[in-house]
Amino acid sequence: MIMISNLINRKIFTLLKVQYSNMLEYRVEIALWAISGIIPFFMLNIWTNNNLNEAINISDVLLSRYFLCAFFVRQFSVVWVVFSFEEDSLMGKVSPYLIQPLNPFFRYFAQHLAEQITRFPFALIIAFLFFIFNPKSIWIPDLSILLLSIVSTFLSFLIQFLIQSIVACLCFWTEKASSIERLLFIPTLFLSGLLAPVVSFPPYVKSWIYLTPFPYLIDFPANLLSGNETNISRGLSMQILWIFLLFPLFKKIWSEGTKKYTAMGS
Amino acid sequence: MVQNIIDVRNLSKSFDISSKEPGLKGTIKHFFRRQTKSLKVIKDISFEIKEGEIVGFLGANGAGKTTILKMLCGLIYPSEGSILVSGYLPFRRKENFLKNITLIMGQKQQLIWDLPPIESFYLNASIYDLDKFEAKKRIKKLSEMLEIDEELFVPVRKLSLGQRMKSELLAALIHEPSILFLDEPTLGLDINAQRNLRKFLQKYNKETNATICLTSHYMKDITSLCKRVICVHEGAISYDGKLDLLLKKLSPVKEILIVCRSEEDAIKLKNSGFTVKNKVKNEITIKIENNSITSSLKTILNNFDIEDLFINEPPIDEVIGKVLIKNDYDI
């Protein structure tokens, strides 16, 4: 317990601090990445212009809040560890990290968190602009809901981080793990709620989607934050369950993968 | 009695390598049926290294030196055999083992590119559980030894290669490891930077009694740092012993250029039983075995009218170069 708290207090905090300083060097790029995440607003436009929301009994206002929240959740749960790890692994940059008493994935984890902190003001500006053009959508979520949404968004980030870390570890076997990640991109895009709320799918399909981790990545936290009807305890439990399933899998694949590591490029 | 800190027994490493024939046909064939073969790059090697020793690993490109270092520091998994470093199995990468070692690879960096090195130092300090006060003390000590100061606060991307290498060393040594694995640490550095780095390593070894395993293609690194060398040829150890013994073995004779007072003396010298390499007017070059240099020179100076003489040591690079193409040096 003391060891864990020491790890969180010192290593992770210093990692975060250093990575945040590093991220601030890239503030323009981060602003552009934040802007590039506005897919949900395009989707909102398509939905409202075609009155598609009537079919699923969601008002214009709730739908616009949903897509704004989907934008926010996406901003704070986006993960690219597979690409970073693949590059570092192929270039041999991961070698010095492997012989340090800290799993290299903590570095990537801190990198992502630091990037999210850097991204925050840009996301707020985009939300502010959104409200200027959609004043009807302005709302103040309940404090408890806001806190639960933050927790849920963090859990969504953890799920995505674990999924991508598992895929990243495949680098030890295939060298091009990012191509496997592409396979996951399609279900993530369609089943996570980024393009459409999962509620809009036919009931039979929906029942299957809820068994996968995808709806808990964006749909659940976005519905929670926007005030749409959602089963909070079921959603949070499923997120925690997926983390508990994915974490041992990651540990196993990491331990097997490092035995295969050839330290290429170094 | 000095203890063995590294103990390697019958160590082997194989890699699966895929091969492809050249041309479009080869590419298509490779796409449908990939051929892989197992290549044994390290073949049944055994050696021990004592605490505080500096050992140079010599060998041609691809001989297996770096692979040995990578296995010693736990970066890659051995296929066969056993390794014990400081009492640990390196590949298990136990925290206490990792806190005891460091690996420095020339041209490969762990410093964060866009930040000043000092940020990476504090990060490494926290990774190795050093408190801020201790980290500060060590950074000060090492930066004085490495003669770096203002560079600590300049983004890494703006540092010269030499400054970067010094910073890399500081980052890699902040936890005061007792075993250093250095893979071509002077690669790409200018002569002064190379000399400074060697001086630093000597000092570090003297002050901390650290064990250093070093690979380098710069012979000056090896000759000025290592008393013992391990020559690796096609994955096997071809020589393990003292460097000066190896040099004597590889270069058993010295060439001596003798300038005689007259050409007649040179002719007399030529006919006196020495092995003559060449003779130009009154200058004659003879070959004498290392173990008879003193007596031979005495004979020459007593019996011939000599104006001057020069003993030519063969260039060390040329001598060591022989190691890279031969595979057996039993001494």
XYZ file of N, CA, C and O in Angstrom, chain B residues 200-271:
288
model
N 36.217 10.732 -17.734
C 35.100 10.647 -16.787
C 34.858 9.199 -16.347
O 34.671 8.918 -15.168
N 34.874 8.293 -17.319
C 34.613 6.882 -16.985
C 35.694 6.318 -16.070
O 35.392 5.573 -15.130
N 36.940 6.716 -16.326
C 38.033 6.271 -15.455
C 37.813 6.765 -14.022
O 37.951 6.024 -13.059
N 37.432 8.044 -13.930
C 37.208 8.664 -12.633
C 36.033 7.988 -11.910
O 36.101 7.694 -10.715
N 34.973 7.753 -12.666
C 33.773 7.129 -12.077
C 34.118 5.734 -11.549
O 33.715 5.349 -10.455
N 34.879 4.994 -12.339
C 35.283 3.640 -11.951
C 36.151 3.681 -10.694
O 35.984 2.887 -9.772
N 37.060 4.664 -10.644
C 37.979 4.790 -9.508
C 37.213 5.173 -8.234
O 37.429 4.620 -7.170
N 36.280 6.122 -8.394
C 35.570 6.630 -7.211
C 34.509 5.676 -6.687
O 34.234 5.639 -5.491
N 33.872 4.938 -7.590
C 32.735 4.115 -7.145
C 33.006 2.614 -7.221
O 32.165 1.820 -6.812
N 34.151 2.246 -7.792
C 34.484 0.837 -8.025
C 33.409 0.140 -8.879
O 33.109 -1.038 -8.694
N 32.833 0.903 -9.786
C 31.790 0.338 -10.651
C 32.410 -0.606 -11.675
O 33.549 -0.416 -12.108
N 31.645 -1.611 -12.046
C 32.070 -2.536 -13.099
C 31.589 -1.959 -14.429
O 30.454 -1.497 -14.524
N 32.457 -1.974 -15.432
C 32.068 -1.383 -16.721
C 32.283 -2.404 -17.840
O 33.366 -2.963 -17.981
N 31.227 -2.640 -18.600
C 31.325 -3.468 -19.799
C 31.138 -2.534 -20.990
O 30.133 -1.824 -21.062
N 32.089 -2.557 -21.889
C 32.130 -1.527 -22.923
C 32.335 -2.141 -24.305
O 33.159 -3.045 -24.469
N 31.584 -1.669 -25.266
C 31.902 -2.018 -26.661
C 32.257 -0.721 -27.361
O 31.660 0.325 -27.061
N 33.218 -0.775 -28.237
C 33.564 0.426 -28.986
C 34.366 0.042 -30.212
O 35.119 -0.932 -30.200
N 34.187 0.830 -31.252
C 35.009 0.626 -32.441
C 36.205 1.568 -32.431
O 37.046 1.507 -33.307
N 36.219 2.481 -31.415
C 37.377 3.363 -31.283
C 38.386 2.677 -30.367
O 38.124 2.494 -29.176
N 39.508 2.285 -30.945
C 40.484 1.510 -30.176
C 41.032 2.271 -28.984
O 41.419 1.698 -27.981
N 41.033 3.610 -29.103
C 41.538 4.422 -27.996
C 40.658 4.206 -26.749
O 41.175 4.184 -25.634
N 39.360 4.040 -26.954
C 38.455 3.769 -25.814
C 38.898 2.503 -25.099
O 38.956 2.445 -23.877
N 39.183 1.493 -25.908
C 39.532 0.186 -25.343
C 40.895 0.253 -24.668
O 41.048 -0.175 -23.525
N 41.876 0.830 -25.381
C 43.239 0.797 -24.828
C 43.367 1.675 -23.585
O 44.127 1.352 -22.686
N 42.626 2.783 -23.536
C 42.811 3.639 -22.360
C 41.924 3.226 -21.183
O 42.172 3.656 -20.067
N 40.903 2.423 -21.429
C 40.010 2.063 -20.316
C 40.137 0.613 -19.856
O 39.984 0.325 -18.675
N 40.394 -0.283 -20.811
C 40.252 -1.712 -20.476
C 41.595 -2.421 -20.348
O 42.422 -2.337 -21.254
N 41.739 -3.126 -19.265
C 42.914 -3.998 -19.137
C 42.574 -5.366 -19.739
O 43.437 -6.066 -20.225
N 41.278 -5.684 -19.649
C 40.855 -6.991 -20.147
C 39.912 -6.807 -21.337
O 39.069 -5.895 -21.320
N 40.060 -7.668 -22.323
C 39.130 -7.617 -23.455
C 38.546 -9.002 -23.729
O 39.187 -10.019 -23.454
N 37.325 -8.988 -24.234
C 36.696 -10.228 -24.688
C 36.433 -10.036 -26.178
O 35.706 -9.118 -26.568
N 37.086 -10.850 -26.996
C 36.891 -10.717 -28.450
C 35.766 -11.655 -28.880
O 35.776 -12.841 -28.526
N 34.841 -11.098 -29.625
C 33.695 -11.889 -30.071
C 33.783 -12.026 -31.594
O 33.929 -11.030 -32.309
N 33.750 -13.279 -32.051
C 33.807 -13.523 -33.494
C 32.657 -14.441 -33.872
O 32.566 -15.566 -33.391
N 31.773 -13.941 -34.703
C 30.587 -14.698 -35.145
C 29.866 -15.363 -33.978
O 29.514 -16.540 -34.015
N 29.670 -14.602 -32.920
C 28.857 -15.060 -31.797
C 29.586 -15.895 -30.766
O 28.993 -16.269 -29.757
N 30.858 -16.188 -31.016
C 31.609 -16.989 -30.043
C 32.786 -16.169 -29.514
O 33.221 -15.220 -30.169
N 33.266 -16.534 -28.334
C 34.403 -15.800 -27.774
C 35.695 -16.367 -28.359
O 35.969 -17.562 -28.251
N 36.457 -15.481 -29.002
C 37.704 -15.952 -29.606
C 38.897 -15.634 -28.707
O 39.951 -16.223 -28.847
N 38.741 -14.690 -27.811
C 39.818 -14.381 -26.862
C 39.215 -13.729 -25.629
O 38.343 -12.870 -25.731
N 39.675 -14.125 -24.482
C 39.249 -13.488 -23.239
C 40.482 -13.395 -22.355
O 40.991 -14.401 -21.878
N 40.997 -12.204 -22.201
C 42.204 -12.058 -21.395
C 42.729 -10.649 -21.411
O 42.020 -9.711 -21.788
N 43.995 -10.499 -21.006
C 44.585 -9.169 -20.908
C 44.805 -8.578 -22.293
O 45.225 -9.281 -23.218
N 44.579 -7.282 -22.387
C 44.727 -6.598 -23.669
C 46.190 -6.614 -24.117
O 46.473 -6.869 -25.294
N 47.134 -6.362 -23.193
C 48.536 -6.293 -23.636
C 49.045 -7.649 -24.127
O 49.833 -7.714 -25.065
N 48.523 -8.726 -23.534
C 48.909 -10.062 -24.028
C 48.397 -10.278 -25.448
O 49.089 -10.841 -26.295
N 47.201 -9.804 -25.680
C 46.604 -9.948 -27.013
C 47.432 -9.157 -28.033
O 47.704 -9.645 -29.139
N 47.821 -7.955 -27.620
C 48.600 -7.121 -28.540
C 49.941 -7.775 -28.865
O 50.381 -7.755 -30.006
N 50.543 -8.370 -27.839
C 51.826 -9.038 -28.073
C 51.642 -10.226 -29.017
O 52.448 -10.479 -29.890
N 50.545 -10.920 -28.785
C 50.260 -12.100 -29.603
C 50.007 -11.699 -31.062
O 50.479 -12.347 -31.998
N 49.264 -10.626 -31.198
C 48.905 -10.204 -32.554
C 50.062 -9.508 -33.265
O 50.133 -9.488 -34.483
N 50.918 -8.899 -32.467
C 51.997 -8.160 -33.085
C 53.313 -8.578 -32.421
O 53.876 -7.861 -31.611
N 53.827 -9.780 -32.794
C 55.000 -10.317 -32.091
C 56.313 -9.642 -32.476
O 57.312 -9.823 -31.807
N 56.330 -8.925 -33.588
C 57.592 -8.286 -34.007
C 57.437 -6.775 -34.108
O 56.332 -6.255 -34.318
N 58.545 -6.088 -33.949
C 58.552 -4.637 -34.139
C 59.454 -4.329 -35.321
O 60.429 -5.052 -35.588
N 59.138 -3.259 -36.004
C 59.991 -2.844 -37.122
C 60.921 -1.749 -36.625
O 60.477 -0.809 -35.958
N 62.202 -1.870 -36.983
C 63.163 -0.852 -36.545
C 63.860 -0.264 -37.768
O 64.452 -1.012 -38.581
N 63.737 1.036 -37.896
C 64.398 1.719 -39.011
C 65.748 2.222 -38.486
O 65.796 2.994 -37.521
N 66.811 1.751 -39.131
C 68.155 2.128 -38.678
C 68.828 2.983 -39.756
O 68.858 2.600 -40.936
N 69.319 4.147 -39.337
C 70.044 5.007 -40.286
C 71.537 4.830 -39.975
O 72.004 5.217 -38.893
N 72.259 4.199 -40.915
C 73.700 3.952 -40.704
C 74.502 5.164 -41.169
O 74.029 5.974 -41.970
N 75.771 5.265 -40.671
C 76.622 6.391 -41.086
C 76.944 6.286 -42.584
O 77.071 7.297 -43.273
N 77.113 5.037 -43.063
C 77.445 4.854 -44.486
C 76.649 3.683 -45.047
O 76.114 2.856 -44.282
N 76.623 3.625 -46.366
C 75.887 2.549 -47.023
C 76.579 1.213 -46.763
O 75.928 0.170 -46.700
N 77.910 1.270 -46.589
C 78.683 0.044 -46.322
C 78.204 -0.616 -45.026
O 78.028 -1.821 -44.949
N 77.986 0.242 -44.015
C 77.477 -0.281 -42.736
C 76.109 -0.921 -42.928
O 75.806 -1.962 -42.330
N 75.309 -0.280 -43.757
C 73.953 -0.814 -44.000
C 74.041 -2.179 -44.672
O 73.277 -3.097 -44.334
N 74.993 -2.317 -45.616
C 75.153 -3.611 -46.292
C 75.630 -4.677 -45.293
O 75.131 -5.802 -45.278
N 76.573 -4.243 -44.417
C 77.087 -5.189 -43.398
C 75.950 -5.653 -42.487
O 75.825 -6.831 -42.182
N 75.119 -4.694 -42.101
C 73.979 -5.006 -41.215
C 73.007 -5.960 -41.899
O 72.483 -6.900 -41.297
N 72.816 -5.726 -43.205
C 71.884 -6.559 -43.984
C 72.353 -8.013 -43.996
O 71.534 -8.937 -43.949
N 73.671 -8.178 -44.034
C 74.211 -9.537 -44.128
C 74.517 -10.168 -42.773
O 75.161 -11.209 -42.706
